[in-house]
PDB file of C-alpha atoms in Angstrom:
ATOM      1  CA  MET A   1       0.000   0.000   0.000  1.00 44.00           C
ATOM      2  CA  PRO A   2       1.476   3.427  -0.949  1.00 44.00           C
ATOM      3  CA  LYS A   3       2.627   5.690   1.855  1.00 45.00           C
ATOM      4  CA  ASN A   4       0.866   8.949   2.563  1.00 45.00           C
ATOM      5  CA  PRO A   5       3.163  11.684   1.118  1.00 42.00           C
ATOM      6  CA  GLN A   6       2.441  13.982   4.056  1.00 45.00           C
ATOM      7  CA  HIS A   7       4.042  11.509   6.470  1.00 43.00           C
ATOM      8  CA  GLN A   8       7.194  10.673   4.523  1.00 44.00           C
ATOM      9  CA  ASN A   9      10.480  11.651   6.129  1.00 42.00           C
ATOM     10  CA  PRO A  10      12.608  13.991   4.068  1.00 43.00           C
ATOM     11  CA  GLN A  11      15.639  12.312   2.498  1.00 43.00           C
ATOM     12  CA  PRO A  12      19.071  13.727   3.251  1.00 43.00           C
ATOM     13  CA  GLY A  13      20.166  16.215   0.631  1.00 43.00           C
ATOM     14  CA  ARG A  14      16.644  16.803  -0.731  1.00 40.00           C
ATOM     15  CA  ASP A  15      14.805  20.073  -0.481  1.00 41.00           C
ATOM     16  CA  LEU A  16      11.980  19.918   2.057  1.00 38.00           C
ATOM     17  CA  GLN A  17       9.553  21.186  -0.572  1.00 41.00           C
ATOM     18  CA  GLN A  18      10.371  18.128  -2.651  1.00 41.00           C
ATOM     19  CA  ALA A  19      10.028  15.833   0.337  1.00 43.00           C
ATOM     20  CA  HIS A  20       6.557  17.216   1.159  1.00 46.00           C
ATOM     21  CA  PRO A  21       4.735  17.550  -2.168  1.00 48.00           C
ATOM     22  CA  VAL A  22       1.703  19.745  -2.544  1.00 47.00           C
ATOM     23  CA  LEU A  23      -1.455  17.653  -2.492  1.00 51.00           C
ATOM     24  CA  PRO A  24      -4.422  18.375  -4.760  1.00 55.00           C
ATOM     25  CA  GLY A  25      -6.366  21.360  -3.435  1.00 56.00           C
ATOM     26  CA  GLN A  26      -3.386  22.764  -1.489  1.00 53.00           C
ATOM     27  CA  ARG A  27      -1.246  25.764  -2.358  1.00 57.00           C
ATOM     28  CA  ARG A  28       2.430  26.180  -1.702  1.00 52.00           C
ATOM     29  CA  GLU A  29       3.216  29.598  -0.349  1.00 56.00           C
ATOM     30  CA  PRO A  30       6.030  31.405  -2.156  1.00 56.00           C
ATOM     31  CA  GLN A  31       9.191  31.630  -0.131  1.00 55.00           C
ATOM     32  CA  ALA A  32      11.565  34.546   0.122  1.00 57.00           C
ATOM     33  CA  PRO A  33      14.641  34.145  -2.046  1.00 57.00           C
ATOM     34  CA  GLN A  34      17.584  32.662  -0.201  1.00 54.00           C
ATOM     35  CA  PRO A  35      20.988  34.361  -0.338  1.00 51.00           C
ATOM     36  CA  PRO A  36      23.540  32.442  -2.389  1.00 49.00           C
ATOM     37  CA  ARG A  37      25.427  29.838  -0.409  1.00 46.00           C
ATOM     38  CA  GLN A  38      28.991  30.640   0.437  1.00 46.00           C
ATOM     39  CA  HIS A  39      31.135  27.809  -0.854  1.00 45.00           C
ATOM     40  CA  PRO A  40      34.418  27.227   0.868  1.00 49.00           C
ATOM     41  CA  GLN A  41      37.299  28.281  -1.299  1.00 62.00           C
ATOM     42  CA  ARG A  42      38.252  25.403  -3.571  1.00 85.00           C
ATOM     43  CA  TYR A  43      41.656  23.812  -3.757  1.00 91.00           C
ATOM     44  CA  ALA A  44      43.690  23.932  -6.936  1.00 94.00           C
ATOM     45  CA  GLU A  45      45.861  20.982  -7.926  1.00 96.00           C
ATOM     46  CA  ALA A  46      49.145  20.735  -9.803  1.00 97.00           C
ATOM     47  CA  ARG A  47      50.334  17.362 -11.087  1.00 98.00           C
ATOM     48  CA  ALA A  48      53.192  15.938 -13.125  1.00 98.00           C
ATOM     49  CA  HIS A  49      54.097  12.334 -13.901  1.00 98.00           C
ATOM     50  CA  ARG A  50      57.124  10.831 -15.641  1.00 97.00           C
ATOM     51  CA  VAL A  51      58.358   7.320 -16.337  1.00 97.00           C
ATOM     52  CA  LEU A  52      62.128   7.241 -15.849  1.00 97.00           C
ATOM     53  CA  ASP A  53      64.738   4.821 -17.133  1.00 96.00           C
ATOM     54  CA  ARG A  54      66.121   4.485 -13.613  1.00 96.00           C
ATOM     55  CA  ALA A  55      65.465   1.928 -10.899  1.00 96.00           C
ATOM     56  CA  ALA A  56      62.950   3.074  -8.286  1.00 97.00           C
ATOM     57  CA  ASP A  57      65.383   2.543  -5.386  1.00 96.00           C
ATOM     58  CA  ALA A  58      67.955   4.876  -6.950  1.00 96.00           C
ATOM     59  CA  VAL A  59      65.347   7.542  -7.649  1.00 97.00           C
ATOM     60  CA  TRP A  60      63.884   7.197  -4.153  1.00 98.00           C
ATOM     61  CA  ARG A  61      67.310   7.701  -2.512  1.00 96.00           C
ATOM     62  CA  GLU A  62      67.549  11.107  -4.183  1.00 96.00           C
ATOM     63  CA  VAL A  63      63.935  12.179  -3.612  1.00 97.00           C
ATOM     64  CA  ARG A  64      64.017  11.056   0.013  1.00 97.00           C
ATOM     65  CA  ASP A  65      67.028  13.247   0.837  1.00 96.00           C
ATOM     66  CA  PHE A  66      64.744  16.177   1.622  1.00 96.00           C
ATOM     67  CA  PRO A  67      67.362  18.913   2.133  1.00 96.00           C
ATOM     68  CA  ALA A  68      69.238  17.949  -1.061  1.00 96.00           C
ATOM     69  CA  LEU A  69      66.672  19.116  -3.655  1.00 97.00           C
ATOM     70  CA  ALA A  70      69.272  21.350  -5.343  1.00 97.00           C
ATOM     71  CA  ALA A  71      71.354  18.252  -6.129  1.00 96.00           C
ATOM     72  CA  TRP A  72      68.837  17.149  -8.762  1.00 97.00           C
ATOM     73  CA  HIS A  73      66.426  20.030  -9.490  1.00 97.00           C
ATOM     74  CA  PRO A  74      67.859  22.566 -11.960  1.00 97.00           C
ATOM     75  CA  GLY A  75      65.516  25.332 -10.766  1.00 97.00           C
ATOM     76  CA  ILE A  76      66.917  25.252  -7.225  1.00 98.00           C
ATOM     77  CA  ALA A  77      70.183  27.117  -6.709  1.00 98.00           C
ATOM     78  CA  SER A  78      70.568  26.071  -3.072  1.00 97.00           C
ATOM     79  CA  SER A  79      68.796  23.757  -0.699  1.00 97.00           C
ATOM     80  CA  THR A  80      69.866  23.260   2.892  1.00 96.00           C
ATOM     81  CA  ALA A  81      68.504  21.778   6.086  1.00 96.00           C
ATOM     82  CA  HIS A  82      67.239  24.510   8.369  1.00 88.00           C
ATOM     83  CA  PRO A  83      69.724  25.031  11.232  1.00 87.00           C
ATOM     84  CA  ASP A  84      67.025  24.832  13.932  1.00 88.00           C
ATOM     85  CA  ASP A  85      64.958  21.939  12.560  1.00 93.00           C
ATOM     86  CA  PRO A  86      66.182  19.181  10.193  1.00 89.00           C
ATOM     87  CA  ARG A  87      62.594  18.648   8.961  1.00 95.00           C
ATOM     88  CA  LEU A  88      62.720  22.100   7.347  1.00 97.00           C
ATOM     89  CA  ARG A  89      64.619  22.999   4.213  1.00 97.00           C
ATOM     90  CA  ASP A  90      65.540  26.476   3.066  1.00 96.00           C
ATOM     91  CA  LEU A  91      65.521  26.922  -0.708  1.00 97.00           C
ATOM     92  CA  VAL A  92      66.713  29.613  -3.068  1.00 97.00           C
ATOM     93  CA  THR A  93      65.545  29.268  -6.659  1.00 97.00           C
ATOM     94  CA  THR A  94      67.736  30.118  -9.641  1.00 97.00           C
ATOM     95  CA  ASP A  95      65.718  33.329 -10.069  1.00 95.00           C
ATOM     96  CA  GLY A  96      66.280  34.357  -6.430  1.00 96.00           C
ATOM     97  CA  LEU A  97      63.012  33.367  -4.710  1.00 96.00           C
ATOM     98  CA  ARG A  98      63.406  32.197  -1.111  1.00 97.00           C
ATOM     99  CA  LEU A  99      61.233  29.459   0.384  1.00 96.00           C
ATOM    100  CA  THR A 100      61.103  27.315   3.483  1.00 96.00           C
ATOM    101  CA  GLU A 101      59.411  23.933   3.253  1.00 97.00           C
ATOM    102  CA  ALA A 102      58.478  21.483   6.012  1.00 97.00           C
ATOM    103  CA  LEU A 103      58.672  17.718   5.675  1.00 98.00           C
ATOM    104  CA  HIS A 104      55.355  16.250   6.877  1.00 97.00           C
ATOM    105  CA  ALA A 105      55.721  12.530   6.146  1.00 97.00           C
ATOM    106  CA  VAL A 106      58.106   9.993   4.637  1.00 97.00           C
ATOM    107  CA  ASP A 107      57.206   6.378   3.919  1.00 97.00           C
ATOM    108  CA  ASP A 108      60.159   4.294   2.754  1.00 97.00           C
ATOM    109  CA  THR A 109      57.962   1.261   2.014  1.00 97.00           C
ATOM    110  CA  LEU A 110      55.553   3.159  -0.238  1.00 97.00           C
ATOM    111  CA  MET A 111      58.314   5.551  -1.390  1.00 98.00           C
ATOM    112  CA  THR A 112      56.262   8.672  -0.677  1.00 98.00           C
ATOM    113  CA  LEU A 113      57.266  12.027   0.718  1.00 97.00           C
ATOM    114  CA  GLU A 114      54.887  14.849   1.722  1.00 98.00           C
ATOM    115  CA  TYR A 115      55.833  18.435   2.452  1.00 98.00           C
ATOM    116  CA  GLY A 116      54.356  21.917   2.571  1.00 98.00           C
ATOM    117  CA  PHE A 117      55.315  25.571   2.446  1.00 97.00           C
ATOM    118  CA  VAL A 118      56.233  27.368   5.649  1.00 96.00           C
ATOM    119  CA  ALA A 119      57.422  30.617   4.049  1.00 95.00           C
ATOM    120  CA  HIS A 120      56.983  31.497   0.372  1.00 95.00           C
ATOM    121  CA  PRO A 121      56.213  34.396  -2.004  1.00 94.00           C
ATOM    122  CA  PHE A 122      53.259  32.784  -3.824  1.00 93.00           C
ATOM    123  CA  PRO A 123      49.629  33.990  -3.685  1.00 93.00           C
ATOM    124  CA  LEU A 124      48.289  30.858  -1.999  1.00 94.00           C
ATOM    125  CA  THR A 125      47.651  29.120   1.307  1.00 93.00           C
ATOM    126  CA  ASP A 126      47.484  25.520   2.518  1.00 95.00           C
ATOM    127  CA  TYR A 127      50.091  24.211   0.055  1.00 97.00           C
ATOM    128  CA  ARG A 128      50.678  20.484   0.464  1.00 98.00           C
ATOM    129  CA  ALA A 129      52.808  18.464  -1.974  1.00 98.00           C
ATOM    130  CA  ARG A 130      53.574  14.793  -2.434  1.00 98.00           C
ATOM    131  CA  LEU A 131      56.244  12.915  -4.355  1.00 98.00           C
ATOM    132  CA  GLU A 132      55.659   9.237  -5.033  1.00 98.00           C
ATOM    133  CA  VAL A 133      58.104   6.833  -6.667  1.00 98.00           C
ATOM    134  CA  ARG A 134      56.856   3.508  -8.068  1.00 98.00           C
ATOM    135  CA  ALA A 135      58.844   0.615  -9.478  1.00 97.00           C
ATOM    136  CA  GLU A 136      58.128  -0.202 -13.124  1.00 96.00           C
ATOM    137  CA  GLY A 137      60.138  -3.389 -13.322  1.00 94.00           C
ATOM    138  CA  ASP A 138      63.785  -3.609 -12.230  1.00 95.00           C
ATOM    139  CA  THR A 139      65.242  -0.754 -14.253  1.00 95.00           C
ATOM    140  CA  ARG A 140      62.400   1.741 -14.638  1.00 96.00           C
ATOM    141  CA  SER A 141      60.300   3.833 -12.294  1.00 97.00           C
ATOM    142  CA  SER A 142      57.491   6.321 -12.404  1.00 97.00           C
ATOM    143  CA  VAL A 143      57.380   9.449 -10.311  1.00 98.00           C
ATOM    144  CA  ILE A 144      54.233  11.398  -9.538  1.00 98.00           C
ATOM    145  CA  TRP A 145      54.548  14.905  -8.083  1.00 98.00           C
ATOM    146  CA  THR A 146      51.333  16.554  -6.944  1.00 98.00           C
ATOM    147  CA  ALA A 147      50.372  19.582  -4.893  1.00 97.00           C
ATOM    148  CA  THR A 148      47.134  21.065  -3.659  1.00 96.00           C
ATOM    149  CA  PHE A 149      46.657  24.612  -2.447  1.00 96.00           C
ATOM    150  CA  ARG A 150      44.105  27.358  -1.984  1.00 94.00           C
ATOM    151  CA  PRO A 151      44.642  30.330  -4.294  1.00 93.00           C
ATOM    152  CA  ALA A 152      44.727  33.711  -2.563  1.00 88.00           C
ATOM    153  CA  ASP A 153      41.614  35.870  -2.759  1.00 74.00           C
ATOM    154  CA  GLY A 154      41.306  37.456  -6.163  1.00 69.00           C
ATOM    155  CA  ASP A 155      43.457  34.845  -7.905  1.00 67.00           C
ATOM    156  CA  GLY A 156      40.539  32.896  -9.353  1.00 77.00           C
ATOM    157  CA  ASP A 157      40.626  29.129  -9.276  1.00 82.00           C
ATOM    158  CA  GLY A 158      44.427  28.874  -9.164  1.00 90.00           C
ATOM    159  CA  ALA A 159      44.693  27.236 -12.593  1.00 92.00           C
ATOM    160  CA  ALA A 160      47.437  29.594 -13.792  1.00 92.00           C
ATOM    161  CA  LEU A 161      49.509  29.062 -10.659  1.00 94.00           C
ATOM    162  CA  ALA A 162      48.931  25.293 -10.830  1.00 95.00           C
ATOM    163  CA  ALA A 163      50.185  25.322 -14.438  1.00 96.00           C
ATOM    164  CA  GLN A 164      53.315  27.224 -13.331  1.00 95.00           C
ATOM    165  CA  PHE A 165      54.038  24.583 -10.687  1.00 96.00           C
ATOM    166  CA  GLU A 166      53.353  21.731 -13.131  1.00 96.00           C
ATOM    167  CA  GLU A 167      55.455  23.066 -15.993  1.00 96.00           C
ATOM    168  CA  GLY A 168      58.071  25.245 -14.292  1.00 94.00           C
ATOM    169  CA  VAL A 169      58.782  23.180 -11.185  1.00 97.00           C
ATOM    170  CA  PHE A 170      57.476  19.603 -11.278  1.00 98.00           C
ATOM    171  CA  ALA A 171      58.023  18.656 -14.947  1.00 97.00           C
ATOM    172  CA  VAL A 172      61.459  20.315 -15.038  1.00 97.00           C
ATOM    173  CA  GLY A 173      62.498  18.534 -11.857  1.00 97.00           C
ATOM    174  CA  LEU A 174      61.234  15.139 -13.004  1.00 97.00           C
ATOM    175  CA  GLU A 175      62.995  15.464 -16.360  1.00 96.00           C
ATOM    176  CA  ALA A 176      66.254  16.258 -14.577  1.00 96.00           C
ATOM    177  CA  LEU A 177      65.737  13.395 -12.135  1.00 96.00           C
ATOM    178  CA  GLY A 178      65.344  11.066 -15.109  1.00 93.00           C
ATOM    179  CA  THR A 179      68.689  12.056 -16.606  1.00 93.00           C
ATOM    180  CA  ARG A 180      70.717  11.620 -13.423  1.00 88.00           C
ATOM    181  CA  GLY A 181      72.905   8.569 -13.180  1.00 71.00           C
ATOM    182  CA  ARG A 182      73.359   8.340 -16.950  1.00 63.00           C
ATOM    183  CA  SER A 183      76.761   8.712 -18.592  1.00 45.00           C
TER     184      SER A 183
END
């Protein structure tokens, strides 16, 4: 036997007007317009992936050495462990930008490293990045470098900044990482 629509419970996510339909002979009173909902600021994402002709263990040894980014990334002029905290690295890019990054997590079994910005000149907040190395057989590996962040107010959805990270930082670094160890 069908249920009486007046006694149905509203379903989560459904508008109450939909959950309580107007029955024949009834009128629905117009409701005042609701102000637009404020959506939390969305995260932007940058991502680069490369398959390298290098064994995963060799690649991981370099990626895992958090303070030594300048040893393999051509866009980093200097990279040193912070004197007060070895989980921080101070970077200077080849065009003179100064950054401090914090190591959040390292997993040697999964070959993942996560870090974020502590001090930086970019119009963003909540930057969190991850490098992941995967074995592709004995002599090849793939590396995935991703980052999420919130663009600063007025900087739109962050797509332009994400593209700068993808092309100017991640892809360049992964290409250089792929050529290391070759004669």
